[in-house]
Amino acid sequence: MMRRVKSFDSAALIQKEKFRKFLENFESDLLRGIAKLCLLRVIKQYGAEGIYGYQILKELEQATENKLVIEEGTLYPMLKKLENWGTGDYKLQLVQSTRKKVGGRTRNYYAISEDGLRIYNHLEGFFTSMINSISTLLDYQVILDEKSFAYCPNCSNKILLDVDMISICEICGLNIESIRDRRLEDD
Amino acid sequence: MTNQNNQNTKLLTEYLKEVQKKLPEWLKDNKEEVNNILAELEEHILDQACEISGTDIPDLDSLQQAIEKMGSPEKVTSGYKQRGTPKYFITEELWSIYAKTLIFVNVMLFVIITTVLIIFSSPDDLVEMLIQNSGGLYAQVTSVSLFITAIYVYLSKEGYLLENICDEKKKTDEFDETSLKSKSTFYNPQDLLRDAFSSGFFGCLFVIQRFFTFTNVTTTEMQTWLFLLGVIILFDSFLKLLKLRNNITVHQILEIIYLITNIPVIGLLVILASNPGMVFSVSIHIPTTFVPYICYLFILVIIMDGFYTIYKIYQKQKQKQHELAGEIESLKKPIRL
C-alpha cells in the first residue's frame, strides 16, 4: 500500500503530501471491500475447523505476497462486524466464532456461516465479473475457470458447475438451467 | 525467567487496560464481549511476539514491538466505534429516533409556552400573541434542537445504535453486599438519555425565558431566579450525559459534583421562600403564601437525595476496591504460552 512505498527521489510524486494523501485515501476506499472479500475467502478455506485471527493475517500476507495487508488493529473489529452485521431485522452473521483450546492455547476460531457462504459466492462472482468487464479497459486479460464455474447473468453469483447443481440461482432466483446445460454441452 | 514473565505480564496487562478504557461505552457494559476482545488481542500480541523473538517465550523487546505493531489503544478501538451508516453527522440508524425526538420535544415546547401565555395573558387574538412572542419561541426551539442534535452527534460518533439506546433490560445501580457483586455497574443508557433530555428541555426553557419576556406574569427577580435555576439544570443534564461513560471513578466524581450543585439550588429555594412575592408580578393576583412550604419541601427532598447520593458514592467505592482486588489477582497469573 502507498503507506509502505518508499520514495527514491526528492522529485517523486509521492514526496508531495497531497498526492500521497490522495493515493492513500483512494487505496483505502478500494481495499476496504476487497479486504472483506479476502477475509471471507481465507475463513471459508478452513471450513468448520475455523481459523484464528493471527493465522488469518499470515495467510493473507502469504497469499497476496504482502500486497493486501490488514493492520492488526483493524482486523478484529472487521471480524466482529462480519460476525454481527446490521441491526434489528437486518442482522446477518457471516462468520461464527468459537473459543477453542488447541495445542495448549485458547483462541477464538472463526468459521464461515451458511449465510456467509452464500454472500461470499455472490461477492466473489460479482468481483470476478467486474474485473473481467474492466479488463479490456485496463489492458489486462482475465482467464476465468469456465469449466468449473458459471456466473449468473443477472446478479453475477458464482455458480459451481456440477451435475447435481440446482437450476435456480440462489441469490436472485433466475433459472440457470440453460446456462448450466450449455456449459456441460461445451465440455 | 519468572522476572521476565512478570515484566511481560505487566506490560501486556497495562496495554490491555488502556484498550479497555478506550472501548466505546455501549460495548463496555457487555463484560463477556469485552473480555473476549481483550483475550483475542492478548493472544495475537503473544503470537506476534513469539514470531519476532523466534522463541516460545518472547522477551520484553519482542513484546514491545508486537504491541507497537498492534497499534495504539485509540487506533485499535476506533474500529469498534465505526458502526452505523453515516448520514450527515448522525448515522442513518439513529436518524429516525433523532427526528422523532426533535419533533416531540419541540411540539411539547410549543404547547407548554402557548399554554402559559394563554393562561396568564388571556389574549384576544392568539395568533397575534404568538407572532409577538415569536422571537422567544424561535430562540427556545433553536436552543433545544441544538442541544438534542449535539447529543445525537456524540452518540453517532461513539457508534451507538438503536439497540444500545433502547435497551429493554432494566438496570439498576445496586451493589449486592453479600456477594460483593454488582447487579449492574452502570446506568441504562435509555434512562440517562431520557433524564438528560428532560433536564435539558427545562434548563433551556428557564435560561432562554430571561432574554425573551413572554409575558408580564413574573417579576424581573423571578426571571433571574429561573435563569439561574435553568443554568444549574442544564449543567445537571450535562452531568447525566457524562454518566454514559462506564467508569466507576467518573461516576463517583459526577455524584460529588451533583451534590455540590444542590447547594446553590437550596440557596435559590431559600431566597424564594423568603420572598414569595417575587413569583408573580403586581398585575397577577394569585396568593403566594403556599410558596415557602413548597420551597421547604423541595429543600427536604434535596437533602434526602443528598444522603442517598453519599450512599451511592460509598457503594461505588466498595465496588472499586473489590474490582481492584480482582485485578491484582489476575496480575499475579503468568502469561500462558
mmCIF file with all atom_site columns, N, CA and C in Angstrom, chain B residues 26-50:
data_model
loop_
_atom_site.group_PDB
_atom_site.id
_atom_site.type_symbol
_atom_site.label_atom_id
_atom_site.label_alt_id
_atom_site.label_comp_id
_atom_site.label_asym_id
_atom_site.label_entity_id
_atom_site.label_seq_id
_atom_site.pdbx_PDB_ins_code
_atom_site.Cartn_x
_atom_site.Cartn_y
_atom_site.Cartn_z
_atom_site.occupancy
_atom_site.B_iso_or_equiv
_atom_site.pdbx_formal_charge
_atom_site.auth_seq_id
_atom_site.auth_comp_id
_atom_site.auth_asym_id
_atom_site.auth_atom_id
_atom_site.pdbx_PDB_model_num
ATOM 1  N N  . TRP B 1 26 ? -20.952 1.789   24.849 1.00 0.00 ? 26 TRP B N  1
ATOM 2  C CA . TRP B 1 26 ? -22.058 0.827   24.672 1.00 0.00 ? 26 TRP B CA 1
ATOM 3  C C  . TRP B 1 26 ? -21.537 -0.608  24.732 1.00 0.00 ? 26 TRP B C  1
ATOM 4  N N  . LEU B 1 27 ? -20.233 -0.765  24.401 1.00 0.00 ? 27 LEU B N  1
ATOM 5  C CA . LEU B 1 27 ? -19.652 -2.105  24.394 1.00 0.00 ? 27 LEU B CA 1
ATOM 6  C C  . LEU B 1 27 ? -19.203 -2.516  25.799 1.00 0.00 ? 27 LEU B C  1
ATOM 7  N N  . LYS B 1 28 ? -18.787 -1.536  26.590 1.00 0.00 ? 28 LYS B N  1
ATOM 8  C CA . LYS B 1 28 ? -18.198 -1.839  27.905 1.00 0.00 ? 28 LYS B CA 1
ATOM 9  C C  . LYS B 1 28 ? -19.180 -2.512  28.844 1.00 0.00 ? 28 LYS B C  1
ATOM 10 N N  . ASP B 1 29 ? -20.459 -2.285  28.627 1.00 0.00 ? 29 ASP B N  1
ATOM 11 C CA . ASP B 1 29 ? -21.448 -2.873  29.530 1.00 0.00 ? 29 ASP B CA 1
ATOM 12 C C  . ASP B 1 29 ? -21.563 -4.384  29.343 1.00 0.00 ? 29 ASP B C  1
ATOM 13 N N  . ASN B 1 30 ? -21.082 -4.869  28.211 1.00 0.00 ? 30 ASN B N  1
ATOM 14 C CA . ASN B 1 30 ? -21.124 -6.301  27.933 1.00 0.00 ? 30 ASN B CA 1
ATOM 15 C C  . ASN B 1 30 ? -19.763 -6.875  28.327 1.00 0.00 ? 30 ASN B C  1
ATOM 16 N N  . LYS B 1 31 ? -19.655 -7.286  29.604 1.00 0.00 ? 31 LYS B N  1
ATOM 17 C CA . LYS B 1 31 ? -18.350 -7.706  30.149 1.00 0.00 ? 31 LYS B CA 1
ATOM 18 C C  . LYS B 1 31 ? -17.786 -8.908  29.384 1.00 0.00 ? 31 LYS B C  1
ATOM 19 N N  . GLU B 1 32 ? -18.675 -9.814  29.008 1.00 0.00 ? 32 GLU B N  1
ATOM 20 C CA . GLU B 1 32 ? -18.227 -11.037 28.320 1.00 0.00 ? 32 GLU B CA 1
ATOM 21 C C  . GLU B 1 32 ? -17.575 -10.661 26.992 1.00 0.00 ? 32 GLU B C  1
ATOM 22 N N  . GLU B 1 33 ? -18.225 -9.768  26.277 1.00 0.00 ? 33 GLU B N  1
ATOM 23 C CA . GLU B 1 33 ? -17.725 -9.330  24.976 1.00 0.00 ? 33 GLU B CA 1
ATOM 24 C C  . GLU B 1 33 ? -16.376 -8.633  25.141 1.00 0.00 ? 33 GLU B C  1
ATOM 25 N N  . VAL B 1 34 ? -16.287 -7.782  26.161 1.00 0.00 ? 34 VAL B N  1
ATOM 26 C CA . VAL B 1 34 ? -15.040 -7.045  26.410 1.00 0.00 ? 34 VAL B CA 1
ATOM 27 C C  . VAL B 1 34 ? -13.910 -8.027  26.726 1.00 0.00 ? 34 VAL B C  1
ATOM 28 N N  . ASN B 1 35 ? -14.206 -8.989  27.589 1.00 0.00 ? 35 ASN B N  1
ATOM 29 C CA . ASN B 1 35 ? -13.170 -9.992  27.941 1.00 0.00 ? 35 ASN B CA 1
ATOM 30 C C  . ASN B 1 35 ? -12.730 -10.786 26.718 1.00 0.00 ? 35 ASN B C  1
ATOM 31 N N  . ASN B 1 36 ? -13.678 -11.086 25.857 1.00 0.00 ? 36 ASN B N  1
ATOM 32 C CA . ASN B 1 36 ? -13.406 -11.807 24.609 1.00 0.00 ? 36 ASN B CA 1
ATOM 33 C C  . ASN B 1 36 ? -12.450 -11.025 23.716 1.00 0.00 ? 36 ASN B C  1
ATOM 34 N N  . ILE B 1 37 ? -12.753 -9.739  23.575 1.00 0.00 ? 37 ILE B N  1
ATOM 35 C CA . ILE B 1 37 ? -11.934 -8.866  22.730 1.00 0.00 ? 37 ILE B CA 1
ATOM 36 C C  . ILE B 1 37 ? -10.518 -8.768  23.285 1.00 0.00 ? 37 ILE B C  1
ATOM 37 N N  . LEU B 1 38 ? -10.414 -8.559  24.599 1.00 0.00 ? 38 LEU B N  1
ATOM 38 C CA . LEU B 1 38 ? -9.098  -8.399  25.219 1.00 0.00 ? 38 LEU B CA 1
ATOM 39 C C  . LEU B 1 38 ? -8.285  -9.695  25.143 1.00 0.00 ? 38 LEU B C  1
ATOM 40 N N  . ALA B 1 39 ? -8.970  -10.816 25.346 1.00 0.00 ? 39 ALA B N  1
ATOM 41 C CA . ALA B 1 39 ? -8.270  -12.120 25.280 1.00 0.00 ? 39 ALA B CA 1
ATOM 42 C C  . ALA B 1 39 ? -7.727  -12.341 23.865 1.00 0.00 ? 39 ALA B C  1
ATOM 43 N N  . GLU B 1 40 ? -8.519  -11.976 22.877 1.00 0.00 ? 40 GLU B N  1
ATOM 44 C CA . GLU B 1 40 ? -8.114  -12.148 21.479 1.00 0.00 ? 40 GLU B CA 1
ATOM 45 C C  . GLU B 1 40 ? -6.892  -11.286 21.164 1.00 0.00 ? 40 GLU B C  1
ATOM 46 N N  . LEU B 1 41 ? -6.921  -10.061 21.621 1.00 0.00 ? 41 LEU B N  1
ATOM 47 C CA . LEU B 1 41 ? -5.797  -9.146  21.395 1.00 0.00 ? 41 LEU B CA 1
ATOM 48 C C  . LEU B 1 41 ? -4.540  -9.678  22.078 1.00 0.00 ? 41 LEU B C  1
ATOM 49 N N  . GLU B 1 42 ? -4.727  -10.170 23.294 1.00 0.00 ? 42 GLU B N  1
ATOM 50 C CA . GLU B 1 42 ? -3.596  -10.714 24.058 1.00 0.00 ? 42 GLU B CA 1
ATOM 51 C C  . GLU B 1 42 ? -2.949  -11.865 23.303 1.00 0.00 ? 42 GLU B C  1
ATOM 52 N N  . GLU B 1 43 ? -3.793  -12.785 22.807 1.00 0.00 ? 43 GLU B N  1
ATOM 53 C CA . GLU B 1 43 ? -3.277  -13.947 22.082 1.00 0.00 ? 43 GLU B CA 1
ATOM 54 C C  . GLU B 1 43 ? -2.530  -13.502 20.829 1.00 0.00 ? 43 GLU B C  1
ATOM 55 N N  . HIS B 1 44 ? -3.102  -12.519 20.143 1.00 0.00 ? 44 HIS B N  1
ATOM 56 C CA . HIS B 1 44 ? -2.482  -12.042 18.904 1.00 0.00 ? 44 HIS B CA 1
ATOM 57 C C  . HIS B 1 44 ? -1.108  -11.434 19.188 1.00 0.00 ? 44 HIS B C  1
ATOM 58 N N  . ILE B 1 45 ? -1.042  -10.610 20.228 1.00 0.00 ? 45 ILE B N  1
ATOM 59 C CA . ILE B 1 45 ? 0.234   -9.962  20.573 1.00 0.00 ? 45 ILE B CA 1
ATOM 60 C C  . ILE B 1 45 ? 1.277   -11.010 20.955 1.00 0.00 ? 45 ILE B C  1
ATOM 61 N N  . LEU B 1 46 ? 0.848   -12.016 21.688 1.00 0.00 ? 46 LEU B N  1
ATOM 62 C CA . LEU B 1 46 ? 1.791   -13.075 22.095 1.00 0.00 ? 46 LEU B CA 1
ATOM 63 C C  . LEU B 1 46 ? 2.297   -13.846 20.876 1.00 0.00 ? 46 LEU B C  1
ATOM 64 N N  . ASP B 1 47 ? 1.380   -14.179 19.955 1.00 0.00 ? 47 ASP B N  1
ATOM 65 C CA . ASP B 1 47 ? 1.795   -14.884 18.730 1.00 0.00 ? 47 ASP B CA 1
ATOM 66 C C  . ASP B 1 47 ? 2.807   -14.036 17.956 1.00 0.00 ? 47 ASP B C  1
ATOM 67 N N  . GLN B 1 48 ? 2.502   -12.753 17.855 1.00 0.00 ? 48 GLN B N  1
ATOM 68 C CA . GLN B 1 48 ? 3.386   -11.836 17.109 1.00 0.00 ? 48 GLN B CA 1
ATOM 69 C C  . GLN B 1 48 ? 4.747   -11.750 17.793 1.00 0.00 ? 48 GLN B C  1
ATOM 70 N N  . ALA B 1 49 ? 4.720   -11.645 19.129 1.00 0.00 ? 49 ALA B N  1
ATOM 71 C CA . ALA B 1 49 ? 5.963   -11.515 19.889 1.00 0.00 ? 49 ALA B CA 1
ATOM 72 C C  . ALA B 1 49 ? 6.818   -12.774 19.757 1.00 0.00 ? 49 ALA B C  1
ATOM 73 N N  . CYS B 1 50 ? 6.159   -13.923 19.763 1.00 0.00 ? 50 CYS B N  1
ATOM 74 C CA . CYS B 1 50 ? 6.897   -15.193 19.599 1.00 0.00 ? 50 CYS B CA 1
ATOM 75 C C  . CYS B 1 50 ? 7.557   -15.247 18.235 1.00 0.00 ? 50 CYS B C  1
#
